[in-house]
Amino acid sequence: KLVLNDTVKNLSIHLPDVFYNLYEWKNGINDTLCEGKALGELSLLPLGIFRSIETSVLAYESYAITNLYWKKELFPVFESGAGDYYLIDCDSNSLSYKMVWYYSPSQIEFNGLVTKYDSLESLLYTVTECFKERAYFYALSDRYEFQEGPYFQFDVYKEAKICKRYNPHSEYWELFKNI
């Protein structure tokens, strides 16, 4: 916890214990090992790469502090590698405290920012269930000729059913009413 505390100590945010638990287990993907990899090789969930705390702090400082793309109480945990982020709400006074928000500037359905998982624990449990039920899987891609190794793939219908089941308070999954 000391190394993690040193990395986030100058931030004006109080990260919840679950965040520390996750990063004590693993400090994301080693950034140097990411070089030369396709984004689909690095994903844990759709548009979700578990980046190092150092990379997350840089994103937080750029997006929440300098450019104000999201409020400063939201801290990035996962990213797409192309501008989308999964953010944990660190505002203990917020109704969405500890919920995971999804930031995607190109999404018009929810104006760029929406709650997606009821908590970080729920996100991790949901991802596990999605792999168990084969909503998420790694396979050789038949869509991309340049891709040689396994590539993250998912079944959007299975994913939505599973995610709605384990995240009943998140707004994002309500967009899939017909599933």
PDB file of N, CA and C in Angstrom, residues 10 25 62 70 72 83 116 124 143 154 172-173:
ATOM      1  N   ASN A  10      -0.514  12.965  -3.873  1.00  0.00           N
ATOM      2  CA  ASN A  10      -0.662  14.374  -4.242  1.00  0.00           C
ATOM      3  C   ASN A  10      -1.972  14.673  -4.967  1.00  0.00           C
ATOM      4  N   TRP A  25      -3.243  -6.179  -5.482  1.00  0.00           N
ATOM      5  CA  TRP A  25      -3.211  -7.485  -6.131  1.00  0.00           C
ATOM      6  C   TRP A  25      -2.354  -7.428  -7.390  1.00  0.00           C
ATOM      7  N   SER A  62      -4.871  14.559 -16.634  1.00  0.00           N
ATOM      8  CA  SER A  62      -5.188  15.161 -17.928  1.00  0.00           C
ATOM      9  C   SER A  62      -6.686  15.368 -18.122  1.00  0.00           C
ATOM     10  N   TRP A  70     -14.349  14.996 -17.097  1.00  0.00           N
ATOM     11  CA  TRP A  70     -15.236  14.408 -16.109  1.00  0.00           C
ATOM     12  C   TRP A  70     -14.904  15.039 -14.759  1.00  0.00           C
ATOM     13  N   LYS A  72     -13.751  15.700 -10.936  1.00  0.00           N
ATOM     14  CA  LYS A  72     -12.507  15.268 -10.298  1.00  0.00           C
ATOM     15  C   LYS A  72     -12.690  14.135  -9.295  1.00  0.00           C
ATOM     16  N   GLY A  83      -9.515   6.410 -25.782  1.00  0.00           N
ATOM     17  CA  GLY A  83     -10.270   7.537 -25.240  1.00  0.00           C
ATOM     18  C   GLY A  83     -11.463   7.211 -24.367  1.00  0.00           C
ATOM     19  N   LYS A 116     -22.148   2.340 -15.138  1.00  0.00           N
ATOM     20  CA  LYS A 116     -22.165   1.075 -15.877  1.00  0.00           C
ATOM     21  C   LYS A 116     -22.130  -0.140 -14.968  1.00  0.00           C
ATOM     22  N   LEU A 124     -15.843  -6.686 -11.428  1.00  0.00           N
ATOM     23  CA  LEU A 124     -14.957  -7.851 -11.482  1.00  0.00           C
ATOM     24  C   LEU A 124     -15.747  -9.159 -11.443  1.00  0.00           C
ATOM     25  N   ARG A 143     -12.024 -11.465 -38.208  1.00  0.00           N
ATOM     26  CA  ARG A 143     -12.365 -10.170 -38.781  1.00  0.00           C
ATOM     27  C   ARG A 143     -11.147  -9.347 -39.181  1.00  0.00           C
ATOM     28  N   PHE A 154     -16.579 -10.706 -27.820  1.00  0.00           N
ATOM     29  CA  PHE A 154     -17.715 -10.814 -26.901  1.00  0.00           C
ATOM     30  C   PHE A 154     -19.022 -10.889 -27.656  1.00  0.00           C
ATOM     31  N   TYR A 172     -26.418   2.342 -17.631  1.00  0.00           N
ATOM     32  CA  TYR A 172     -25.993   1.877 -18.955  1.00  0.00           C
ATOM     33  C   TYR A 172     -26.800   0.672 -19.413  1.00  0.00           C
ATOM     34  N   TRP A 173     -26.981  -0.305 -18.520  1.00  0.00           N
ATOM     35  CA  TRP A 173     -27.646  -1.544 -18.917  1.00  0.00           C
ATOM     36  C   TRP A 173     -29.142  -1.353 -19.142  1.00  0.00           C
TER      37      TRP A 173
END
